[in-house]
Amino acid sequence: MMKTQAKKGKSAQSASPKPGPSHVNLRSDSESLSDSDCDDSELCCHCGKFTPEEVSRSTSLIFVKWGQCDKIIGDKVCNHWAHLVFCSPVRVLRRGESFLCPCCDHEELTAGTYEL
């Protein structure tokens, strides 16, 4: 009689859930975002990608900072987006600072109106 009680106790213990990672937030390869899934306005104007190449090859979590160009062309604003650090020499944007995307910055350099 004692042996059957001991077996019941072991099976009850092994059936209970054990702590561990839930894996709820893991993405499968089929669910990962590709650059073709993004609208062109969501892509970097310099590299044409949502995720910079350096970040996509990394095994670490990297937060990518973006900057939106505020150059006025005629009566419109450029509004291109660019990766800071990876696709632009700008590392940080402060509130109120103006930012030129690499396309507009290159135009200003070639036009000779670029000021330091």
PDB file of C-alpha atoms in Angstrom:
ATOM      1  CA  MET A   1       0.000   0.000   0.000  1.00  0.00           C
ATOM      2  CA  MET A   2       2.839   2.415   0.745  1.00  0.00           C
ATOM      3  CA  LYS A   3       4.395   1.901  -2.675  1.00  0.00           C
ATOM      4  CA  THR A   4       1.269   3.015  -4.541  1.00  0.00           C
ATOM      5  CA  GLN A   5       1.016   6.188  -2.479  1.00  0.00           C
ATOM      6  CA  ALA A   6       4.625   7.043  -3.208  1.00  0.00           C
ATOM      7  CA  LYS A   7       4.066   6.561  -6.950  1.00  0.00           C
ATOM      8  CA  LYS A   8       1.016   8.831  -6.900  1.00  0.00           C
ATOM      9  CA  GLY A   9       3.025  11.545  -5.155  1.00  0.00           C
ATOM     10  CA  LYS A  10       5.782  11.420  -7.777  1.00  0.00           C
ATOM     11  CA  SER A  11       3.371  11.568 -10.719  1.00  0.00           C
ATOM     12  CA  ALA A  12       1.578  14.547  -9.174  1.00  0.00           C
ATOM     13  CA  GLN A  13       4.885  16.386  -8.793  1.00  0.00           C
ATOM     14  CA  SER A  14       6.045  15.740 -12.361  1.00  0.00           C
ATOM     15  CA  ALA A  15       2.697  16.868 -13.822  1.00  0.00           C
ATOM     16  CA  SER A  16       2.869  20.289 -12.169  1.00  0.00           C
ATOM     17  CA  PRO A  17       4.303  23.101 -14.307  1.00  0.00           C
ATOM     18  CA  LYS A  18       7.908  24.073 -13.756  1.00  0.00           C
ATOM     19  CA  PRO A  19       9.207  27.646 -13.865  1.00  0.00           C
ATOM     20  CA  GLY A  20      11.018  28.723 -16.992  1.00  0.00           C
ATOM     21  CA  PRO A  21      10.951  31.139 -19.913  1.00  0.00           C
ATOM     22  CA  SER A  22       7.578  31.454 -21.568  1.00  0.00           C
ATOM     23  CA  HIS A  23       8.838  32.183 -25.096  1.00  0.00           C
ATOM     24  CA  VAL A  24       5.671  34.178 -25.736  1.00  0.00           C
ATOM     25  CA  ASN A  25       7.486  37.120 -27.322  1.00  0.00           C
ATOM     26  CA  LEU A  26       9.797  35.168 -29.596  1.00  0.00           C
ATOM     27  CA  ARG A  27       9.310  35.674 -33.325  1.00  0.00           C
ATOM     28  CA  SER A  28       9.728  32.892 -35.779  1.00  0.00           C
ATOM     29  CA  ASP A  29      11.682  33.547 -38.969  1.00  0.00           C
ATOM     30  CA  SER A  30       8.449  33.614 -40.956  1.00  0.00           C
ATOM     31  CA  GLU A  31       7.101  36.458 -38.790  1.00  0.00           C
ATOM     32  CA  SER A  32      10.184  38.671 -38.940  1.00  0.00           C
ATOM     33  CA  LEU A  33       9.879  42.035 -40.621  1.00  0.00           C
ATOM     34  CA  SER A  34      11.491  42.441 -43.973  1.00  0.00           C
ATOM     35  CA  ASP A  35      12.186  45.731 -45.701  1.00  0.00           C
ATOM     36  CA  SER A  36       9.624  44.884 -48.393  1.00  0.00           C
ATOM     37  CA  ASP A  37       6.868  44.822 -45.728  1.00  0.00           C
ATOM     38  CA  CYS A  38       7.502  48.488 -44.899  1.00  0.00           C
ATOM     39  CA  ASP A  39       6.104  51.536 -46.633  1.00  0.00           C
ATOM     40  CA  ASP A  40       8.752  53.601 -48.453  1.00  0.00           C
ATOM     41  CA  SER A  41       8.159  56.485 -46.046  1.00  0.00           C
ATOM     42  CA  GLU A  42       9.247  54.174 -43.177  1.00  0.00           C
ATOM     43  CA  LEU A  43      12.603  53.334 -44.763  1.00  0.00           C
ATOM     44  CA  CYS A  44      15.883  55.184 -44.363  1.00  0.00           C
ATOM     45  CA  CYS A  45      16.499  57.517 -47.301  1.00  0.00           C
ATOM     46  CA  HIS A  46      20.221  56.690 -47.268  1.00  0.00           C
ATOM     47  CA  CYS A  47      20.347  52.881 -47.090  1.00  0.00           C
ATOM     48  CA  GLY A  48      16.741  52.155 -48.122  1.00  0.00           C
ATOM     49  CA  LYS A  49      16.245  49.773 -45.195  1.00  0.00           C
ATOM     50  CA  PHE A  50      14.187  49.721 -42.012  1.00  0.00           C
ATOM     51  CA  THR A  51      17.015  48.094 -40.049  1.00  0.00           C
ATOM     52  CA  PRO A  52      20.640  49.070 -40.712  1.00  0.00           C
ATOM     53  CA  GLU A  53      22.902  46.251 -41.904  1.00  0.00           C
ATOM     54  CA  GLU A  54      25.117  46.550 -38.800  1.00  0.00           C
ATOM     55  CA  VAL A  55      22.112  46.029 -36.530  1.00  0.00           C
ATOM     56  CA  SER A  56      20.610  43.130 -38.479  1.00  0.00           C
ATOM     57  CA  ARG A  57      23.902  41.202 -38.157  1.00  0.00           C
ATOM     58  CA  SER A  58      24.148  41.850 -34.412  1.00  0.00           C
ATOM     59  CA  THR A  59      23.193  39.348 -31.748  1.00  0.00           C
ATOM     60  CA  SER A  60      22.593  42.113 -29.201  1.00  0.00           C
ATOM     61  CA  LEU A  61      19.608  44.366 -28.689  1.00  0.00           C
ATOM     62  CA  ILE A  62      20.356  47.745 -30.278  1.00  0.00           C
ATOM     63  CA  PHE A  63      18.008  50.723 -30.219  1.00  0.00           C
ATOM     64  CA  VAL A  64      18.260  52.580 -33.512  1.00  0.00           C
ATOM     65  CA  LYS A  65      17.684  56.327 -33.417  1.00  0.00           C
ATOM     66  CA  TRP A  66      16.037  58.032 -36.383  1.00  0.00           C
ATOM     67  CA  GLY A  67      16.000  61.629 -37.547  1.00  0.00           C
ATOM     68  CA  GLN A  68      13.433  63.277 -39.807  1.00  0.00           C
ATOM     69  CA  CYS A  69      14.688  65.861 -42.292  1.00  0.00           C
ATOM     70  CA  ASP A  70      13.181  69.298 -41.900  1.00  0.00           C
ATOM     71  CA  LYS A  71      14.638  70.966 -44.984  1.00  0.00           C
ATOM     72  CA  ILE A  72      12.085  73.096 -46.808  1.00  0.00           C
ATOM     73  CA  ILE A  73      12.081  72.488 -50.557  1.00  0.00           C
ATOM     74  CA  GLY A  74       9.846  75.001 -52.274  1.00  0.00           C
ATOM     75  CA  ASP A  75       6.635  74.945 -50.265  1.00  0.00           C
ATOM     76  CA  LYS A  76       7.106  71.405 -48.870  1.00  0.00           C
ATOM     77  CA  VAL A  77       9.249  69.854 -46.168  1.00  0.00           C
ATOM     78  CA  CYS A  78      11.505  66.945 -47.207  1.00  0.00           C
ATOM     79  CA  ASN A  79      10.356  64.659 -44.314  1.00  0.00           C
ATOM     80  CA  HIS A  80      12.826  61.875 -45.233  1.00  0.00           C
ATOM     81  CA  TRP A  81      13.834  59.634 -42.347  1.00  0.00           C
ATOM     82  CA  ALA A  82      17.428  58.497 -41.750  1.00  0.00           C
ATOM     83  CA  HIS A  83      19.205  56.302 -39.202  1.00  0.00           C
ATOM     84  CA  LEU A  84      21.289  58.397 -36.849  1.00  0.00           C
ATOM     85  CA  VAL A  85      24.850  57.107 -36.300  1.00  0.00           C
ATOM     86  CA  PHE A  86      24.649  54.388 -38.988  1.00  0.00           C
ATOM     87  CA  CYS A  87      23.595  56.438 -42.035  1.00  0.00           C
ATOM     88  CA  SER A  88      24.254  59.966 -40.821  1.00  0.00           C
ATOM     89  CA  PRO A  89      27.160  61.645 -39.030  1.00  0.00           C
ATOM     90  CA  VAL A  90      24.629  62.984 -36.507  1.00  0.00           C
ATOM     91  CA  ARG A  91      24.519  60.959 -33.289  1.00  0.00           C
ATOM     92  CA  VAL A  92      21.834  62.783 -31.279  1.00  0.00           C
ATOM     93  CA  LEU A  93      19.097  65.288 -32.043  1.00  0.00           C
ATOM     94  CA  ARG A  94      18.137  67.786 -29.389  1.00  0.00           C
ATOM     95  CA  ARG A  95      14.755  69.478 -29.191  1.00  0.00           C
ATOM     96  CA  GLY A  96      14.564  72.388 -31.618  1.00  0.00           C
ATOM     97  CA  GLU A  97      17.630  71.360 -33.662  1.00  0.00           C
ATOM     98  CA  SER A  98      17.281  71.126 -37.397  1.00  0.00           C
ATOM     99  CA  PHE A  99      18.306  67.919 -39.158  1.00  0.00           C
ATOM    100  CA  LEU A 100      19.209  67.338 -42.790  1.00  0.00           C
ATOM    101  CA  CYS A 101      18.892  63.816 -44.151  1.00  0.00           C
ATOM    102  CA  PRO A 102      21.957  62.514 -46.024  1.00  0.00           C
ATOM    103  CA  CYS A 103      20.260  63.309 -49.367  1.00  0.00           C
ATOM    104  CA  CYS A 104      19.670  66.982 -48.516  1.00  0.00           C
ATOM    105  CA  ASP A 105      23.001  67.274 -46.701  1.00  0.00           C
ATOM    106  CA  HIS A 106      24.791  65.991 -49.819  1.00  0.00           C
ATOM    107  CA  GLU A 107      22.895  68.506 -51.987  1.00  0.00           C
ATOM    108  CA  GLU A 108      24.004  71.348 -49.711  1.00  0.00           C
ATOM    109  CA  LEU A 109      27.626  70.162 -49.798  1.00  0.00           C
ATOM    110  CA  THR A 110      27.672  69.990 -53.587  1.00  0.00           C
ATOM    111  CA  ALA A 111      25.926  73.366 -53.881  1.00  0.00           C
ATOM    112  CA  GLY A 112      28.630  74.958 -51.721  1.00  0.00           C
ATOM    113  CA  THR A 113      26.199  76.483 -49.229  1.00  0.00           C
ATOM    114  CA  TYR A 114      27.130  74.175 -46.380  1.00  0.00           C
ATOM    115  CA  GLU A 115      28.241  76.024 -43.257  1.00  0.00           C
ATOM    116  CA  LEU A 116      30.111  74.560 -40.306  1.00  0.00           C
TER     117      LEU A 116
END
